[in-house]
mmCIF file of C-alpha atoms and ligand atoms in Angstrom:
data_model
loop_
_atom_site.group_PDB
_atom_site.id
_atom_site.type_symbol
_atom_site.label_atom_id
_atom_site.label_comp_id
_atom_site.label_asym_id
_atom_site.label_seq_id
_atom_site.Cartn_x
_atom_site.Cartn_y
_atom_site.Cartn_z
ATOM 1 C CA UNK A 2 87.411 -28.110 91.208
ATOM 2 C CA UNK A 3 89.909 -25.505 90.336
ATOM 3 C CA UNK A 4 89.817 -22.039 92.070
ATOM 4 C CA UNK A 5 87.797 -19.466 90.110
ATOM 5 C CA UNK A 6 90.878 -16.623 89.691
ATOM 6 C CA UNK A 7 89.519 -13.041 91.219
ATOM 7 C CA UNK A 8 91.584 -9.913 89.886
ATOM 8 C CA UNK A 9 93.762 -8.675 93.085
ATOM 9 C CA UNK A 10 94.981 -10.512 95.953
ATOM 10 C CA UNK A 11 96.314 -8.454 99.342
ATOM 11 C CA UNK A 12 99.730 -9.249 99.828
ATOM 12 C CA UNK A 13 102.165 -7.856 102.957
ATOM 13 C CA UNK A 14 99.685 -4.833 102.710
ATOM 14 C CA UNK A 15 99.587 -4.550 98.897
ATOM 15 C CA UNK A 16 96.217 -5.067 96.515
ATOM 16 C CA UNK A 17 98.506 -6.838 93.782
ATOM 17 C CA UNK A 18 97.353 -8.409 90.476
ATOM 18 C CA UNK A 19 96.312 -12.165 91.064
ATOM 19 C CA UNK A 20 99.070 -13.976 89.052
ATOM 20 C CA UNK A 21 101.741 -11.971 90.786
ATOM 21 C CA UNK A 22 101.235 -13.090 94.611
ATOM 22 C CA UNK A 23 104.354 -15.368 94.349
ATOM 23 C CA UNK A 24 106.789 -16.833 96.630
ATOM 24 C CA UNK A 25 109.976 -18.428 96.581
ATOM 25 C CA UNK A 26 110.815 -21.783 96.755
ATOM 26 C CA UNK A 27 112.918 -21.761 99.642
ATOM 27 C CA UNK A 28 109.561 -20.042 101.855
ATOM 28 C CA UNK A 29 109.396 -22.003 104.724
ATOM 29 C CA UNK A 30 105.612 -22.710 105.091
ATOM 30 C CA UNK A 31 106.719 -24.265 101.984
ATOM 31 C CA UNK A 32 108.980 -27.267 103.076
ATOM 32 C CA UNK A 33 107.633 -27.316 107.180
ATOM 33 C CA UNK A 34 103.884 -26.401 107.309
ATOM 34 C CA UNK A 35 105.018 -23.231 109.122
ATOM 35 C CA UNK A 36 101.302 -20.975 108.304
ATOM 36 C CA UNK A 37 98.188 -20.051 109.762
ATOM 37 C CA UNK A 38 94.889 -19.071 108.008
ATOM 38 C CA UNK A 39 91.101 -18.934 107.653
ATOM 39 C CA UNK A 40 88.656 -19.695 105.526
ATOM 40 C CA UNK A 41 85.795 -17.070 105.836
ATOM 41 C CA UNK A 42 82.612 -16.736 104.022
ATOM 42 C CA UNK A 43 81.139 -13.520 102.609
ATOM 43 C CA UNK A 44 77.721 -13.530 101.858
ATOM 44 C CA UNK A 45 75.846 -11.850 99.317
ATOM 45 C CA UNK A 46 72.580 -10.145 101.360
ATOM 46 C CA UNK A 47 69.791 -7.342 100.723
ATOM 47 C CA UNK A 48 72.267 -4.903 101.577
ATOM 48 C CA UNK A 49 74.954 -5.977 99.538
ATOM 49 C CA UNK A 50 78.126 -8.615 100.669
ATOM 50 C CA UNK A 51 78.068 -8.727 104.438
ATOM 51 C CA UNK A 52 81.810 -11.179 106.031
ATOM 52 C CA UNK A 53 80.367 -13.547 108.589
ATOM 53 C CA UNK A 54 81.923 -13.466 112.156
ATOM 54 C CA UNK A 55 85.002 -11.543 110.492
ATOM 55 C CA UNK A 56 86.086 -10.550 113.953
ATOM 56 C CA UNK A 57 85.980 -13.734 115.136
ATOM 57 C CA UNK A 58 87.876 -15.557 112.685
ATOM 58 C CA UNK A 59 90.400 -12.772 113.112
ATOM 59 C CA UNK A 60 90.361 -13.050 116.174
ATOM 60 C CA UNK A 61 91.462 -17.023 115.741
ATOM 61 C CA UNK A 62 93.795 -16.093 113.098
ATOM 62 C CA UNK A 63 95.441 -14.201 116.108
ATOM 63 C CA UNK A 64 95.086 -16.995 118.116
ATOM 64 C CA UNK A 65 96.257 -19.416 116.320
ATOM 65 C CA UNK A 66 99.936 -17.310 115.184
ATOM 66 C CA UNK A 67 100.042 -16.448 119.256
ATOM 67 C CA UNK A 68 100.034 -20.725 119.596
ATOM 68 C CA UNK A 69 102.852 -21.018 117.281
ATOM 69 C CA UNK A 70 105.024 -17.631 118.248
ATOM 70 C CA UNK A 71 104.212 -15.996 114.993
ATOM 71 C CA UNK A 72 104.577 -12.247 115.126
ATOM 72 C CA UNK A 73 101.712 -11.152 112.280
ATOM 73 C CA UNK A 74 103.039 -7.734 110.762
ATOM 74 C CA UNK A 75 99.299 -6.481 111.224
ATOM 75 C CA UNK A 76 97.143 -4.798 113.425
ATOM 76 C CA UNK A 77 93.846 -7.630 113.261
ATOM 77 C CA UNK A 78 91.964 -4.276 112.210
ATOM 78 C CA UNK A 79 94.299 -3.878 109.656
ATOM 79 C CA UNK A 80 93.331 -7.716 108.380
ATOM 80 C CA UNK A 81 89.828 -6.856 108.977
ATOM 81 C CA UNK A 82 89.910 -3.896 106.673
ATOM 82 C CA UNK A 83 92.084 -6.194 104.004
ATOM 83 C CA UNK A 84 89.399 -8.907 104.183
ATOM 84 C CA UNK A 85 86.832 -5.922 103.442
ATOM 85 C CA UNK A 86 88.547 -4.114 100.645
ATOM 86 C CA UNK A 87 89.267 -7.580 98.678
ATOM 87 C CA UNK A 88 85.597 -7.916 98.043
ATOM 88 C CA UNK A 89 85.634 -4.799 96.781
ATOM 89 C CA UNK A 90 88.754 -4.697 94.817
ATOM 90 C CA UNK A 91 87.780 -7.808 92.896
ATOM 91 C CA UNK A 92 83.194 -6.753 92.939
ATOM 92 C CA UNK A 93 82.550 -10.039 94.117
ATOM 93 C CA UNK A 94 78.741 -10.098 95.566
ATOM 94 C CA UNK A 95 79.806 -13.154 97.773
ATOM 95 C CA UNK A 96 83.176 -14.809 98.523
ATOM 96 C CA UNK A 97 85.054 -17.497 100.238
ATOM 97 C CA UNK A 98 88.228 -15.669 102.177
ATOM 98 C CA UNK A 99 91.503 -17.179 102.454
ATOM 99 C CA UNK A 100 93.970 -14.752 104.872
ATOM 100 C CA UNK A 101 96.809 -16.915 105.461
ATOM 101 C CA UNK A 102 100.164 -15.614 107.372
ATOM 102 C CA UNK A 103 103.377 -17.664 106.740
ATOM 103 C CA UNK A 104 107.160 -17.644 107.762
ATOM 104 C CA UNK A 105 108.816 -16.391 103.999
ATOM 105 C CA UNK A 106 112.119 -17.491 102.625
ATOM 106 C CA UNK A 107 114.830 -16.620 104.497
ATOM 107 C CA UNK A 108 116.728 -19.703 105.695
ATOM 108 C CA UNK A 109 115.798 -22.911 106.058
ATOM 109 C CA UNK A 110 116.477 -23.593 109.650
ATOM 110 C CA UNK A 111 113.531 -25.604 111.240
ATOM 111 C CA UNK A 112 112.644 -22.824 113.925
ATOM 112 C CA UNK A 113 112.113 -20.207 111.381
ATOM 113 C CA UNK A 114 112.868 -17.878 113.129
ATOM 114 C CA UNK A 115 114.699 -15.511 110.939
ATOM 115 C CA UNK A 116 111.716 -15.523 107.687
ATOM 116 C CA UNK A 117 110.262 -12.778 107.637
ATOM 117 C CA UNK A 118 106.195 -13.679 108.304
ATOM 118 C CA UNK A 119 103.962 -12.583 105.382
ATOM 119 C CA UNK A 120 100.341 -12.654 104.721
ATOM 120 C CA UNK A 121 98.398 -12.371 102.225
ATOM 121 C CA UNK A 122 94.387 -12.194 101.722
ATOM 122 C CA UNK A 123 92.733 -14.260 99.200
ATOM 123 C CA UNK A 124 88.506 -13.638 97.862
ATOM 124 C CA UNK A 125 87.491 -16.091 95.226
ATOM 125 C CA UNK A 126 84.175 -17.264 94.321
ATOM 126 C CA UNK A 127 83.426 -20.806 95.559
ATOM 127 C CA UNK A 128 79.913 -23.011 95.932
ATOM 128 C CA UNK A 129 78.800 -25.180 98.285
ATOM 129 C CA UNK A 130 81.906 -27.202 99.857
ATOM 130 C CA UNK A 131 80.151 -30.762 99.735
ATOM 131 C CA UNK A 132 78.059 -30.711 96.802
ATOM 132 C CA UNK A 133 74.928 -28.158 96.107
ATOM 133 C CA UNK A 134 72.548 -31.489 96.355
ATOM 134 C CA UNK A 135 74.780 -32.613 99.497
ATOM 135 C CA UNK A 136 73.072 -29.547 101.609
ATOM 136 C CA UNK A 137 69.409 -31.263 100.961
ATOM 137 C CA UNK A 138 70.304 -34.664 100.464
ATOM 138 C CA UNK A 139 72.916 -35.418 102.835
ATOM 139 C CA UNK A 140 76.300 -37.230 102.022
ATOM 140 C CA UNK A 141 77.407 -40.396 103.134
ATOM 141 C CA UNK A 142 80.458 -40.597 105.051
ATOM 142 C CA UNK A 143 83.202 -42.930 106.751
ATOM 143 C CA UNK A 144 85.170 -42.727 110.015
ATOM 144 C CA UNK A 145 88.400 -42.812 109.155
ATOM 145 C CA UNK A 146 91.193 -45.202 110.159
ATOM 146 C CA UNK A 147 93.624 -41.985 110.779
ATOM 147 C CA UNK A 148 92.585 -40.468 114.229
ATOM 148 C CA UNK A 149 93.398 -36.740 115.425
ATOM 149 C CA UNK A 150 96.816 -35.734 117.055
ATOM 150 C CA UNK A 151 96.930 -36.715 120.726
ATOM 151 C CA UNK A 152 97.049 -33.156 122.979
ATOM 152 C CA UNK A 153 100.775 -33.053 123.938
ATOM 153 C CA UNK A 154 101.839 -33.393 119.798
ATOM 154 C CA UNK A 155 100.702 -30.637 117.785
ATOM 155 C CA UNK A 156 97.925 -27.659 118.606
ATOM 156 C CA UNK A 157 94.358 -28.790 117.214
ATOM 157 C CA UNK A 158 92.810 -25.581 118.197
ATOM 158 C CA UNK A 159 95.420 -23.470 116.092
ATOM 159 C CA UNK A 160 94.150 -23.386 111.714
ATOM 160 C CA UNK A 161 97.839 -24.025 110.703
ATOM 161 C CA UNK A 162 99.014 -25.343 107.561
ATOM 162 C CA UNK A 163 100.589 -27.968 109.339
ATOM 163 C CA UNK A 164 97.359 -30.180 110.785
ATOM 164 C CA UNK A 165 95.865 -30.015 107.504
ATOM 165 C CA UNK A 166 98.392 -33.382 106.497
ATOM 166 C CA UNK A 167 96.161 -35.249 108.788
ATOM 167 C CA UNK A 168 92.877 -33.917 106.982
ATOM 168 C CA UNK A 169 94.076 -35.043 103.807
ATOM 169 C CA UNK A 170 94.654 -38.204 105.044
ATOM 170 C CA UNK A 171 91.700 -38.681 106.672
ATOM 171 C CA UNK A 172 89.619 -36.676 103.011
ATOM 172 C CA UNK A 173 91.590 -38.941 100.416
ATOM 173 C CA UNK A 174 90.448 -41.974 102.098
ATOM 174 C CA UNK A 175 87.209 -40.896 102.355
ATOM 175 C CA UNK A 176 86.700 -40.102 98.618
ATOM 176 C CA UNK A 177 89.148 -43.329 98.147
ATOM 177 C CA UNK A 178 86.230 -45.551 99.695
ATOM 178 C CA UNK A 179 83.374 -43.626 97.852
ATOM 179 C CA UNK A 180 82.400 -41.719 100.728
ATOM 180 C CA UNK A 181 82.127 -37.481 100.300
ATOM 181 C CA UNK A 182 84.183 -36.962 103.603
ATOM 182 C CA UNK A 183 85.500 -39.155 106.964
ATOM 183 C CA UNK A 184 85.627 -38.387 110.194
ATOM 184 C CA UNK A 185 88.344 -38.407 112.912
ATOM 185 C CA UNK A 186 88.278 -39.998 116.453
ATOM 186 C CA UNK A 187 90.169 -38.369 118.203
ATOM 187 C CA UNK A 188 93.539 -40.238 120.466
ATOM 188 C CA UNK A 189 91.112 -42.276 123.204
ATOM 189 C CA UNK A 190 88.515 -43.457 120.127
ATOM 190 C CA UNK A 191 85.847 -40.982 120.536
ATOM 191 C CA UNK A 192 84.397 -38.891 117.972
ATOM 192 C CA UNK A 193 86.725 -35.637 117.000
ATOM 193 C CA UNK A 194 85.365 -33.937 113.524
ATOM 194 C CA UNK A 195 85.178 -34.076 109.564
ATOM 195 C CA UNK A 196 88.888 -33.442 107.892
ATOM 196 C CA UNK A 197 87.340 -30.042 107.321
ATOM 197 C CA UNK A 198 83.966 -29.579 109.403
ATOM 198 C CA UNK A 199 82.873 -30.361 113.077
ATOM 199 C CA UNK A 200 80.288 -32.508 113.841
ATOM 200 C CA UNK A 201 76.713 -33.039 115.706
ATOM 201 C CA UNK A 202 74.273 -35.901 116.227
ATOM 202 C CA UNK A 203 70.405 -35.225 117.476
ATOM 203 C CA UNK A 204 69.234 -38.047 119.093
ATOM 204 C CA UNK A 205 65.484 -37.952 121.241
ATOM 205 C CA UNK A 206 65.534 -34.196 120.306
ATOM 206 C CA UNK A 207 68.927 -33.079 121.883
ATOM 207 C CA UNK A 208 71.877 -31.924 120.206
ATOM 208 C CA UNK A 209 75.073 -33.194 121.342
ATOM 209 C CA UNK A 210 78.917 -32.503 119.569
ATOM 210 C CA UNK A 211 82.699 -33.369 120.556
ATOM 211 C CA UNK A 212 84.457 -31.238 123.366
ATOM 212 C CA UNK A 213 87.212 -28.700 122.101
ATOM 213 C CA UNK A 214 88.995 -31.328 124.141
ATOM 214 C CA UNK A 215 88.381 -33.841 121.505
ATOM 215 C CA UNK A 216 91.453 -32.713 119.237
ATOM 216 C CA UNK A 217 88.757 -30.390 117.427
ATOM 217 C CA UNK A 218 88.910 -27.029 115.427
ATOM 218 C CA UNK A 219 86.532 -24.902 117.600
ATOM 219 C CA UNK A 220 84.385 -23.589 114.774
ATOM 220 C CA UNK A 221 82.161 -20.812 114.198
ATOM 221 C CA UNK A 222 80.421 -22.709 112.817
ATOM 222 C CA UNK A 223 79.932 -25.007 115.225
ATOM 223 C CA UNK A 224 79.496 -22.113 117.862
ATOM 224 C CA UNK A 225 76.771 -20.243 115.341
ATOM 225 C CA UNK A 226 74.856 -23.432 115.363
ATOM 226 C CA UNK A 227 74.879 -24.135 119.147
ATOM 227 C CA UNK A 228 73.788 -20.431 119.380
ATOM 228 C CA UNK A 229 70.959 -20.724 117.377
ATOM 229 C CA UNK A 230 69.874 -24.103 118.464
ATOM 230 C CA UNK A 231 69.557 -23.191 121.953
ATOM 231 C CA UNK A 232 67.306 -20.014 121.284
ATOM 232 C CA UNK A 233 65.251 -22.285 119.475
ATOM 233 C CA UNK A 234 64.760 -24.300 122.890
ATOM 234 C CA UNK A 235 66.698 -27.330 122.285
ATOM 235 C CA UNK A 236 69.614 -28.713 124.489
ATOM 236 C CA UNK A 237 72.624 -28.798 123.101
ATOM 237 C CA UNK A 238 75.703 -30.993 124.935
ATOM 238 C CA UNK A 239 79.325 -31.172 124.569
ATOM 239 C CA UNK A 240 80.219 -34.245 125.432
ATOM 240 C CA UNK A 241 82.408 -37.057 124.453
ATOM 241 C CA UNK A 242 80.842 -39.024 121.815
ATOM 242 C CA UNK A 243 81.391 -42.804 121.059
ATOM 243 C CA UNK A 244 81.591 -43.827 117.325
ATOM 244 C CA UNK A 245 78.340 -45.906 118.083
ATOM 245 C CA UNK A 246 76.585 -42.873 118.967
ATOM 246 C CA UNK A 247 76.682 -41.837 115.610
ATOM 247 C CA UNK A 248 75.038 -44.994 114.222
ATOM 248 C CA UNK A 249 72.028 -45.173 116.140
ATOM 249 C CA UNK A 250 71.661 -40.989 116.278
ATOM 250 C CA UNK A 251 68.637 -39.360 114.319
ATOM 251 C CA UNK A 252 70.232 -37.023 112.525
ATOM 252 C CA UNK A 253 73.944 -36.623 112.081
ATOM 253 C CA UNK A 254 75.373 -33.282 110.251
ATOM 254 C CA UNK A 255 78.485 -31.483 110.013
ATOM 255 C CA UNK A 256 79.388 -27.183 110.469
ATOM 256 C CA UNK A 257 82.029 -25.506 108.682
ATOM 257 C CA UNK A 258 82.688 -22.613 106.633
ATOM 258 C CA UNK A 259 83.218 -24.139 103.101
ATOM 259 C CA UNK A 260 80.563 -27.219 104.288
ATOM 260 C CA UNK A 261 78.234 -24.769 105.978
ATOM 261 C CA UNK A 262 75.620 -27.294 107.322
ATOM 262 C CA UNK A 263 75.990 -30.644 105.331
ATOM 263 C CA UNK A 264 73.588 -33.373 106.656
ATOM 264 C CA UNK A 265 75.184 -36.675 106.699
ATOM 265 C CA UNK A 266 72.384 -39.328 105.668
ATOM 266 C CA UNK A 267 74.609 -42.509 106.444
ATOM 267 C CA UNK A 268 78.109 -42.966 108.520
ATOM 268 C CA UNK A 269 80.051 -46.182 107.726
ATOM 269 C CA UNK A 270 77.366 -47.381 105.386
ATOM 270 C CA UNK A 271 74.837 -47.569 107.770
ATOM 271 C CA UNK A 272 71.622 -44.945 107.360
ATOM 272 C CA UNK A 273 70.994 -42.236 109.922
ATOM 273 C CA UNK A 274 67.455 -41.848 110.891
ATOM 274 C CA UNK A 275 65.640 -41.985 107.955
ATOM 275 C CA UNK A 276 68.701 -42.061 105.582
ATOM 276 C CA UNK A 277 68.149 -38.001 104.566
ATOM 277 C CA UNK A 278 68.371 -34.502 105.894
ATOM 278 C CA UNK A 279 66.714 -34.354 109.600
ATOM 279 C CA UNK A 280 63.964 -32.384 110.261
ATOM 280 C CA UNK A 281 65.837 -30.193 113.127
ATOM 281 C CA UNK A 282 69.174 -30.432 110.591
ATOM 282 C CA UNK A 283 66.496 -28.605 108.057
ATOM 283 C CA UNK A 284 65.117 -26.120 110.827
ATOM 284 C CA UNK A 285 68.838 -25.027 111.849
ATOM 285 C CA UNK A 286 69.805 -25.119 107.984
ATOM 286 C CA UNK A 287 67.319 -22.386 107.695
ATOM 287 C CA UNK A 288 67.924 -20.484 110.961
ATOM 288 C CA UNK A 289 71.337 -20.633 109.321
ATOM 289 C CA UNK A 290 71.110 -19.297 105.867
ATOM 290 C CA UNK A 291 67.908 -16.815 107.015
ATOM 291 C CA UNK A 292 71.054 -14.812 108.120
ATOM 292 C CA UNK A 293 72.171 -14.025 104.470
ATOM 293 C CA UNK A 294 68.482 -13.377 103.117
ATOM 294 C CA UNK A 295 66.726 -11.382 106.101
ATOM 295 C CA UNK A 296 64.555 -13.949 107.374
ATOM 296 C CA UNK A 297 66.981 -14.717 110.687
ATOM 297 C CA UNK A 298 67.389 -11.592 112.691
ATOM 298 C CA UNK A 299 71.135 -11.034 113.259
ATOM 299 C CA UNK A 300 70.796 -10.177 116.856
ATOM 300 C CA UNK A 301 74.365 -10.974 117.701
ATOM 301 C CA UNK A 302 76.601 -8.626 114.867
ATOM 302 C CA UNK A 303 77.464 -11.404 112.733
ATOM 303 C CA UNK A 304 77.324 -9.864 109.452
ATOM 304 C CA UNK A 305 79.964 -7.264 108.444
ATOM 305 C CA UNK A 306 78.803 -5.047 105.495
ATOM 306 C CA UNK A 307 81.607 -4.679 102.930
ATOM 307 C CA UNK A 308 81.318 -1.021 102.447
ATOM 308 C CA UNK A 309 81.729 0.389 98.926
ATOM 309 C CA UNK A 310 84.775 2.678 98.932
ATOM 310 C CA UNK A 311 88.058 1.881 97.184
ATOM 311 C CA UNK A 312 90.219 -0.033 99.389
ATOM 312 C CA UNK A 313 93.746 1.540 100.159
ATOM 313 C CA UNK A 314 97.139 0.036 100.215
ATOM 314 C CA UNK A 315 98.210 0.078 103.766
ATOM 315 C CA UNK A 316 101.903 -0.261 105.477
ATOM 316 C CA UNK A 317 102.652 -2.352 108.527
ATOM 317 C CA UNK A 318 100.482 -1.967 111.692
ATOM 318 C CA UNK A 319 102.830 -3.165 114.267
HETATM 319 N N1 LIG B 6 87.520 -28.426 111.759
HETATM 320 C C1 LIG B 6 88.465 -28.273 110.816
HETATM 321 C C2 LIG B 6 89.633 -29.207 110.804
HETATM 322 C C3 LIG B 6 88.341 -27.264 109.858
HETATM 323 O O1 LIG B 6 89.270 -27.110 108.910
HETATM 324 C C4 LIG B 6 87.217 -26.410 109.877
HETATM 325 C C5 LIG B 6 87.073 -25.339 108.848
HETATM 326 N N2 LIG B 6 87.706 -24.152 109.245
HETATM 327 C C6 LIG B 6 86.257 -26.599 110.890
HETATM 328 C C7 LIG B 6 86.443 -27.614 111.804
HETATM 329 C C8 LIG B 6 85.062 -25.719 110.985
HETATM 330 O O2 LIG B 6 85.402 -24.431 111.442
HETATM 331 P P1 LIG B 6 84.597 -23.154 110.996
HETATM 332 O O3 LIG B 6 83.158 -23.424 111.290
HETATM 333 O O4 LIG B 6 85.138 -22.035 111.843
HETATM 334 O O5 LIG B 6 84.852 -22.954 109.563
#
């Protein structure tokens, strides 16, 4: 699935034409992984495109640069305001979000620390992550025989370029076995997450999901769904999770921006409850997307409306 091309990109402060956001070859990110980024949804709503939790993932892009001693050229309401005016620049009514912040060409020393660090913010159109009949259906999936990075070797809880070698590894032997996506364990053998979404089981009612300890991404995802599971009453647990668990759970699904919430209707071949969607899966599916469409009170300022005026170029914050 190729991207679908929007007009403008925002590059080191700059709405620039699409096909000229360009690097060298010698960029860093390039040849050592050296970037961080998000992927951030904007959804189209009553009252026009509205970012979800744009603060927040800003707030992790911040985090996850401060992890790896990356100075981002930007105030974060400077990237706020970029991810705002690129749905404008390009009129998209909804929009995945790509801001990604990487050390430039400069020299190719490993520390990188003379490239200069540049960021750009991407908007393109993009569908459901897993499959438009994956969100009702459910996908099948397989743990993987790759497992997350033990603690003390690279930063799970920074999004940087870097981990995302062990997500394809653990994705292209997913679809390699016929399954739509695998899941990690983490360094002991428990449960960790999807190559690209975290994960919960419902079993007698409860929710549980992995432990940021368990080499996971902490999603918003994830966090949106634990928020709006527990004001509909039910428990929710983090807690390590054997691969077992997942087996003889009720309902298995995974959170993510691009996957949203994907049930998973059989893990290693074997069926999950009653081998589709759940019913609570369906009940927070619809909490979930009620956001977008009215029907979910946003009670906790998750949607940012993309105003309408003409974004302006804008020169380094800091
Ligand atoms: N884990 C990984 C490895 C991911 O790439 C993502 C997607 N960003 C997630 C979990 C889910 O995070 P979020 O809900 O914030 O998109």
């Amino acid at each position: 699935m190729g991207i679908k091309e929007a007009k403008t990109i925002w590059f080191d402060g700059e709405y620039i034409p699409w096909g000229d956001a360009n690097v060298h070859i010698t960029a860093h990110a390039l040849h050592y992984g050296s970037s961080v980024f998000e992927g951030i949804r904007a959804y189209e709503t009553p009252d026009g495109p509205a970012i979800f939790r744009l603060s927040d993932h800003i707030d992790r892009l911040f985090d996850s640069a401060k992890i790896h001693r990356i100075a981002i050229p930007f105030t974060p309401e400077q990237v706020e305001e970029a991810c705002r005016g690129i749905i404008v620049e390009n009129g998209l009514a909804s929009a995945y979000l790509r801001p990604l912040v990487f050390r430039g060409a400069e020299s190719l020393g490993v520390t990188g620390a003379d490239c200069p660090i540049q960021i750009a913010v991407i908007a393109f159109e993009w569908g459901a992550y897993l499959g438009e009949a994956g969100l009702t259906a459910g996908v099948d999936v397989g743990v993987s025989s790759w497992s997350r990075a033990a603690p003390n070797t690279f930063p799970a809880m920074a999004k940087a370029g870097g981990n995302y070698l062990s997500s394809q590894l653990v994705a292209n032997e997913a679809r390699r076995h016929g399954y739509a996506e695998g899941v990690a364990l983490d360094h002991q053998g428990y449960v960790s997450e999807g190559s690209g979404e975290n994960i919960f089981l419902v079993k007698k009612g409860k929710l549980f999901t992995p432990p940021v300890s368990a080499a996971i991404l902490p999603g918003l995802t994830r966090d949106t769904v634990i928020t709006l599971a527990r004001e509909r009453g039910y428990s929710v647990t983090e807690d390590r999770i054997p691969r077992e668990a997942l087996y003889v759970a009720d309902e298995v699904f995974f959170t993510g921006t691009a996957a949203e919430i994907t049930p998973v209707r059989s893990v290693d071949g074997i069926p999950i409850g009653a081998h589709r969607r759940g019913a609570i899966t369906e009940q927070i599916q619809n909490d979930f997307f009620g956001l977008f469409d009215g029907r979910t009170a946003d009670r906790w300022g998750w949607l940012d409306r993309v105003r309408a005026a003409r974004p302006v170029a804008m020169t380094a914050g800091k």
